[in-house]
XYZ file of C-alpha atoms in Angstrom:
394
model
C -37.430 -16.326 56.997
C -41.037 -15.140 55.708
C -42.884 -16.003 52.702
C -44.445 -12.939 50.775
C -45.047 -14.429 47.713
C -48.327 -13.344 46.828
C -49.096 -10.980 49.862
C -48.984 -7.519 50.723
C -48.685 -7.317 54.970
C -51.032 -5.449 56.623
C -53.061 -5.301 53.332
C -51.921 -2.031 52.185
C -48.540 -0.839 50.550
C -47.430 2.505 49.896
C -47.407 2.894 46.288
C -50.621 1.283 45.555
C -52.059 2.509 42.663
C -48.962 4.109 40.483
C -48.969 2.327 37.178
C -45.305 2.086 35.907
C -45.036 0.767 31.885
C -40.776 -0.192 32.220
C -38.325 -0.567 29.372
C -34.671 -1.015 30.007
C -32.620 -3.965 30.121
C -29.978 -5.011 32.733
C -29.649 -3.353 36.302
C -30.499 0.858 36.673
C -34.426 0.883 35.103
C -35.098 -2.778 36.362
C -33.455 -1.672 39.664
C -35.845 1.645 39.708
C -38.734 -0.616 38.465
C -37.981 -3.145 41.155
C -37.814 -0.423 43.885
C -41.178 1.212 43.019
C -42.504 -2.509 42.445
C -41.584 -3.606 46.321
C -43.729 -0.286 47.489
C -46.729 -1.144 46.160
C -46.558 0.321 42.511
C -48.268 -2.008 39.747
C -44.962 -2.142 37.186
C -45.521 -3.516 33.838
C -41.867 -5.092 32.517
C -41.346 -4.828 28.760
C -39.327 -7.078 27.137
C -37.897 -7.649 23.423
C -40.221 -11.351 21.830
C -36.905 -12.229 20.784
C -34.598 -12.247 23.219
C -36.134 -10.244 26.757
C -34.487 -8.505 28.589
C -30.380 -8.861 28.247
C -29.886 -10.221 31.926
C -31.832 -13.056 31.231
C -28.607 -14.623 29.472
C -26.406 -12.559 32.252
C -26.228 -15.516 34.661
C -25.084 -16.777 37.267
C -27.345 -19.919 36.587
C -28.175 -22.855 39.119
C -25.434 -25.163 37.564
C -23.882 -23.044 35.196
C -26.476 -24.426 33.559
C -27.903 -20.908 30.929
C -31.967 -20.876 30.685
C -34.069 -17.442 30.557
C -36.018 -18.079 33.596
C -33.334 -18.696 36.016
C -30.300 -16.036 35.569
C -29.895 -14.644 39.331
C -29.230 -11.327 37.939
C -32.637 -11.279 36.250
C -34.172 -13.208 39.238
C -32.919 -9.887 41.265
C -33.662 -7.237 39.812
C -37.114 -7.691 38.598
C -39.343 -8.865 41.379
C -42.702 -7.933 41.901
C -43.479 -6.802 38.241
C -46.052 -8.022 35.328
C -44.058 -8.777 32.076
C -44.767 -8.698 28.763
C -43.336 -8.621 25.423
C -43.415 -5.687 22.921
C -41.011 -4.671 19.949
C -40.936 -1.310 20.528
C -38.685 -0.533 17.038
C -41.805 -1.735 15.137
C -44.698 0.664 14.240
C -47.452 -1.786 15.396
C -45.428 -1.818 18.537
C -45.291 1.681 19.177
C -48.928 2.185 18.679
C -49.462 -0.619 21.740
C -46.694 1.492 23.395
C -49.133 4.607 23.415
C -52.207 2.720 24.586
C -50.484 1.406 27.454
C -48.966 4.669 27.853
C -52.101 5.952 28.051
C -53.317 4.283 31.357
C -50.241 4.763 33.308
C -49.011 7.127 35.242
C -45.034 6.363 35.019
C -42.935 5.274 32.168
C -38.873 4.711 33.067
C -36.795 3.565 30.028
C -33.079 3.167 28.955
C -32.927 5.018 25.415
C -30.190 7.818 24.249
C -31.717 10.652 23.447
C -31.957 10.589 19.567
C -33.542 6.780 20.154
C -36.092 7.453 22.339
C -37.091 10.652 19.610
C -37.419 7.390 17.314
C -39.378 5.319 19.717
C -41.421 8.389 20.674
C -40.701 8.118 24.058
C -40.042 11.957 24.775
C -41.622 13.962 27.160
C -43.839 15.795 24.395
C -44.534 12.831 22.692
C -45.697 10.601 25.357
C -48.123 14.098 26.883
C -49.623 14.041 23.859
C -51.372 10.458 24.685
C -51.115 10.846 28.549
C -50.723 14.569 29.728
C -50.349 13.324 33.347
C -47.512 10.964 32.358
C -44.012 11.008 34.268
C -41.349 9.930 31.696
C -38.220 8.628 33.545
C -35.120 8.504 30.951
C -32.194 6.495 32.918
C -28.936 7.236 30.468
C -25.106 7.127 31.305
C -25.060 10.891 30.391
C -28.612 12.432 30.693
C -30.770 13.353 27.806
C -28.561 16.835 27.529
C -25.132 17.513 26.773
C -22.573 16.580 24.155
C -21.919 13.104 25.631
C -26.513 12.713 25.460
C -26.114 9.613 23.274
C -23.086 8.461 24.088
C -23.563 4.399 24.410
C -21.776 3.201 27.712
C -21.123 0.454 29.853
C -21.236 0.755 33.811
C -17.326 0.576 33.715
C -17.212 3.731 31.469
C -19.926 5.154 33.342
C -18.122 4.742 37.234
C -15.291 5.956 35.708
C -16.587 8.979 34.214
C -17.617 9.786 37.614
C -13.545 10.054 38.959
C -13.702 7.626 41.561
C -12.042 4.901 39.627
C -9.014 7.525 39.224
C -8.571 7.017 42.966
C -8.206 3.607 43.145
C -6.435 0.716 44.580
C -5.996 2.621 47.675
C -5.141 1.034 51.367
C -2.997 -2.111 51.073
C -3.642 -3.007 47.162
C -1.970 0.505 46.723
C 1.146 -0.466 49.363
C 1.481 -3.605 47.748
C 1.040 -2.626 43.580
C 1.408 1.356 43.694
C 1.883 1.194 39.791
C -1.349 -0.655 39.365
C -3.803 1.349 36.875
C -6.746 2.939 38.202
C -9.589 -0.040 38.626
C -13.654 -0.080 39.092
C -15.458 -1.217 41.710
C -17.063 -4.034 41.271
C -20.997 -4.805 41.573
C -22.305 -2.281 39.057
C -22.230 0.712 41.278
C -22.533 3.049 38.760
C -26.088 1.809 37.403
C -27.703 0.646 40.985
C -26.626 4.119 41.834
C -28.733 5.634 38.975
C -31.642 3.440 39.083
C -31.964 4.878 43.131
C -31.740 7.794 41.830
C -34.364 7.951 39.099
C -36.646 6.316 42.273
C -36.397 9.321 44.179
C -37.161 11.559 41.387
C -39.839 9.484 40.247
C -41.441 9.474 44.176
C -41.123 13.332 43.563
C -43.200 14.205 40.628
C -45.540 11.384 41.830
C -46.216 13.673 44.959
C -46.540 16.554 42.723
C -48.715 14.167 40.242
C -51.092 13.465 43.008
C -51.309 16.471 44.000
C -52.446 18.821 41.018
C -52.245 15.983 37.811
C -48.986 17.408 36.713
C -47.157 15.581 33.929
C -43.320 15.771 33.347
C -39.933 14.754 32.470
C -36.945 13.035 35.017
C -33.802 13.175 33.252
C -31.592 10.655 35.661
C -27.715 10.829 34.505
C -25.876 7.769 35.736
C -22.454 9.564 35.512
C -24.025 12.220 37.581
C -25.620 10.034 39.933
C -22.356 8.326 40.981
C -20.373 11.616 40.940
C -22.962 12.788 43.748
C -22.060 9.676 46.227
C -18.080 10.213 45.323
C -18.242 14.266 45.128
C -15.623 15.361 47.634
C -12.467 15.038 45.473
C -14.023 17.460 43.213
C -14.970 19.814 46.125
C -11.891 19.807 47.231
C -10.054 20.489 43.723
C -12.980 23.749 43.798
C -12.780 24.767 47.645
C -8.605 24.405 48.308
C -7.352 23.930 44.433
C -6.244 20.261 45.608
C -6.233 17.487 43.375
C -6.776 13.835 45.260
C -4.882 11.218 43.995
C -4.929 7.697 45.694
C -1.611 8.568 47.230
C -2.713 11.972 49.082
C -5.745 9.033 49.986
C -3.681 6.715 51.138
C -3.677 6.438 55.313
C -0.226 5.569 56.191
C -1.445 3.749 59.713
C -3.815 1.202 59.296
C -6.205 -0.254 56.388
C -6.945 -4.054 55.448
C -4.581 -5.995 58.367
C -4.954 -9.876 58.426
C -6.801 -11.238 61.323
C -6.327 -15.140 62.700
C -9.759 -16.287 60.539
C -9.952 -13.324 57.480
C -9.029 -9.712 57.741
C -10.234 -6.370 59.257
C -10.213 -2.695 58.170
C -8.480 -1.060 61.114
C -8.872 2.878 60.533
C -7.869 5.662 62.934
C -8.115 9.100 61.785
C -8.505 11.189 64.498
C -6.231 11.568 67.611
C -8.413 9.974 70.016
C -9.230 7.021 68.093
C -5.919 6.171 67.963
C -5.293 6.538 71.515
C -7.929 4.140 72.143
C -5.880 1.435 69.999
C -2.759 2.143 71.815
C -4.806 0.914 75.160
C -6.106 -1.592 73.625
C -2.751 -2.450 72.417
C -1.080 -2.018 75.920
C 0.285 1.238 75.185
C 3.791 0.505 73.486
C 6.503 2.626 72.712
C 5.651 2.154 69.178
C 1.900 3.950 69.624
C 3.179 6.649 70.933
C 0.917 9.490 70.309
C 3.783 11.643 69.101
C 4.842 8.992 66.467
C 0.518 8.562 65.156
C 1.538 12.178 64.593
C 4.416 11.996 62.204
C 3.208 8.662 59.804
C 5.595 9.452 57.218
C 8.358 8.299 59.366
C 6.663 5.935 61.496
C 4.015 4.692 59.387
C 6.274 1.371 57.962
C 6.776 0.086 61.176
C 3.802 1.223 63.338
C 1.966 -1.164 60.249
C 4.334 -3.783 60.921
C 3.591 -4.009 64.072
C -0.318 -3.901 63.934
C 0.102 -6.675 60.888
C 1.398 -9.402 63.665
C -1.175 -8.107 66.119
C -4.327 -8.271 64.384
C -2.900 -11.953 63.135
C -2.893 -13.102 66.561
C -6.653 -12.448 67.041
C -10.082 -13.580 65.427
C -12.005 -11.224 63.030
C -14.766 -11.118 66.227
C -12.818 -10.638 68.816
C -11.118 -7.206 67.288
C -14.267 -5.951 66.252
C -15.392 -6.311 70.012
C -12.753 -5.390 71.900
C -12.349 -2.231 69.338
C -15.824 -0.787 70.123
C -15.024 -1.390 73.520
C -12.014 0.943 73.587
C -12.983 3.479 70.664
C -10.906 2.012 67.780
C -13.159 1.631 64.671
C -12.092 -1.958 63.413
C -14.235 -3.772 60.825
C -14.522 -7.328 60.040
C -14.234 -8.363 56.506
C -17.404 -10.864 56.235
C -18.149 -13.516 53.244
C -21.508 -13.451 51.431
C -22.005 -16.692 53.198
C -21.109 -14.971 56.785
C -23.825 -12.392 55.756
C -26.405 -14.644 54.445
C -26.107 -16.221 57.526
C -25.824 -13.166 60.084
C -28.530 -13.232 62.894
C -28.813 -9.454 62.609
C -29.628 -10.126 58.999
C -32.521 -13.245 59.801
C -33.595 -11.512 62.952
C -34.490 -8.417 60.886
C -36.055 -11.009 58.061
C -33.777 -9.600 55.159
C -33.959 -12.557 53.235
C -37.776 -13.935 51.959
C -38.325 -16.653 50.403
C -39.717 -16.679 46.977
C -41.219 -19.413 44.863
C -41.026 -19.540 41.249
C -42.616 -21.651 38.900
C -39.199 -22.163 36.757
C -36.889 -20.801 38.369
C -37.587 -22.793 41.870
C -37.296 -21.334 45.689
C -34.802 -19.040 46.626
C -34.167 -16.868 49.412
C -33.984 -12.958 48.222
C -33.071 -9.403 49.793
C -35.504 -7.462 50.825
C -35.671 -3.463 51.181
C -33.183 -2.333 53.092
C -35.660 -0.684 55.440
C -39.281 -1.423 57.607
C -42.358 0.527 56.735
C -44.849 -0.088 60.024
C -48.019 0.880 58.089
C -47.305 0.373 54.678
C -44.379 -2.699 54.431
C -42.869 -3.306 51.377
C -43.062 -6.614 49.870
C -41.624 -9.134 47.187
C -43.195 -11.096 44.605
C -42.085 -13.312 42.101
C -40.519 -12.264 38.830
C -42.587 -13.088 35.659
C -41.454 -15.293 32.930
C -41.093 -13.576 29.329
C -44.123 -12.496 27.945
C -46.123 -14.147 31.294
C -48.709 -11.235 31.218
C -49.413 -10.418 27.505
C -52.741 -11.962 27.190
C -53.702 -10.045 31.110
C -52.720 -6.748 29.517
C -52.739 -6.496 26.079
C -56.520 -7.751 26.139
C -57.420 -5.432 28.713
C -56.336 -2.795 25.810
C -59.358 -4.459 23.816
């Protein structure tokens, strides 16, 4: 466990120097604002006086206990920024918008279209304060289009993208195959889109840096999912095939119980499967000729990996599997992953004290910079910042 709470190792991070003015609420701008936060960038959080940002009353809280310094969600996603507190739909407000706007280099918000005309927090609009400015818009449909300013929630948004049309596959689908398509769960579609708007942010930085050009990132959330889930769709354009979860559904394998949890137990290609079999002990029943016809042989070659995989820990399959070629993977609990030693040896989790909220152990980046390593600070309280900032605007 390490304890960056204040400290950038090394004494330089990659980012250093970006000035990023945020407003959005929930998870895809705080998520882009966090990610540009843990590289170095100085991010400025903007919140509503009256009630900050949404996720604040999001939970989950320490005791089920609601309070506006201590929802996990907010605790999350907004490390490592400044916050203060603007109303943006008042005139006085906007005019401290543009002064701020002014000085940075980055703004990222969360407004439709037609709303962000209102706020003046177009492309134009904001160049005509800041010429240099990059002005992220993070929407469910883009700032173009006839869905532009379409209000959404992230179910409507990961289902826009198709995927949800696809599922329960595996053994929800065996089990319930008249079940209605569902979502996955944990927001996908709007961590999806606030990566997303990171990356094209990163770009016209470079291009910022390099020549002082100003301009627009139009990040679509819809979009941004349908490019991690695009292969139905290539498929319907490349073979005139239309997926549904039963063309997706594999016939051998899938979730199978294990003696302590369950395992994913996948074998698509030939010699994957005849790795199994030897693991298995080669029975009649994994034949190779009967992996090849699943539609009659699928049922019971199932049944018989079911009272297999029961007989056997989660660790021991996963092992043994590798060892033989058979790609078998354990299902873990968060607490089996907050725990991991791949996890601690890598220092994942850092510790982070806050003055409210308390000390709590939270992901880091999912990756190691040697020269320039990103780091977490602690997320600001509403309005902590105003006086810092809104008196160095005089």
């Amino acid at each position: 466990m390490v304890n960056l709470e204040s400290t950038v190792q090394g004494g330089r991070a990659a980012l250093a120097g970006l000035r990023v003015l945020e407003l959005g609420g929930m998870v895809a701008v705080p998520y882009c604002g966090k990610l540009l936060a843990s590289l170095g960038a100085d991010v400025v959080k903007v919140e509503s006086p009256k009630t900050g940002d949404p996720s604040r009353r999001r939970g989950p809280f320490p005791g089920d206990v609601p309070h506006q310094e201590r929802s996990g969600t907010f605790l999350y996603l907004n490390t490592g920024k400044r916050g203060v507190t603007l109303d943006i739909d008042d005139p006085q407000g906007r005019e401290v918008l543009r002064q701020m706007a002014a000085e940075a280099d980055v703004v990222v918000h969360d407004s439709p279209p037609s709303l962000a005309q209102t706020r003046g927090l177009e492309r134009d609009a904001m160049a005509a304060v800041n010429p240099r400015l990059i002005v992220a818009a993070i929407t469910p449909f883009g700032s173009a289009g006839p869905n532009a300013d379409h209000a959404a929630h992230d179910v409507n948004i990961f289902h826009a993208g198709g995927e949800g049309n696809l599922l329960p596959n595996g053994l929800a689908l065996d089990a319930f195959p008249e079940r209605a398509p569902i979502a996955a769960g944990a927001m996908m579609a709007s961590y999806q889109g606030g990566l997303t708007a990171a990356v094209g942010i990163l770009g016209a930085a470079i291009a910022q840096w390099a020549d002082g050009t100003g301009q627009a990132v139009d990040c679509s959330m819809q979009e941004a999912q349908l490019a991690i889930g695009y292969l139905p769709v290539q498929r319907l354009e490349a073979e005139g095939f239309a997926e549904t979860r039963f063309s997706r559904f594999f016939r051998m394998g899938g979730v199978m119980p294990a003696a302590d949890g369950y395992v994913e137990l996948l074998t698509l290609e030939p010699r994957q499967w005849e790795g199994l079999a030897r693991l298995l002990g080669e029975p009649e029943w994994a034949s190779p000729e009967k992996f090849r016809d699943p539609a009659t042989h699928g049922p019971a070659i199932n049944e018989n990996l079911r009272q297999w995989t029961a007989e056997h820990t989660r660790e021991w399959l996963y092992r043994e599997g590798q060892a033989y070629g058979a790609p078998i993977a354990p299902y873990l609990t968060p607490s089996e992953v907050f725990q991991s030693p791949q996890q601690r040896e890598r220092e994942f989790f850092v510790e982070i004290l806050h003055p409210e909220a308390g000390s709590y152990e939270y992901t880091d980046l999912p990756l190691h910079m040697g020269e320039t390593p990103p780091t977490l600070r602690r997320v600001p309280m509403l309005g902590e910042h105003n006086a810092e900032v809104f008196g160095g605007l005089g």
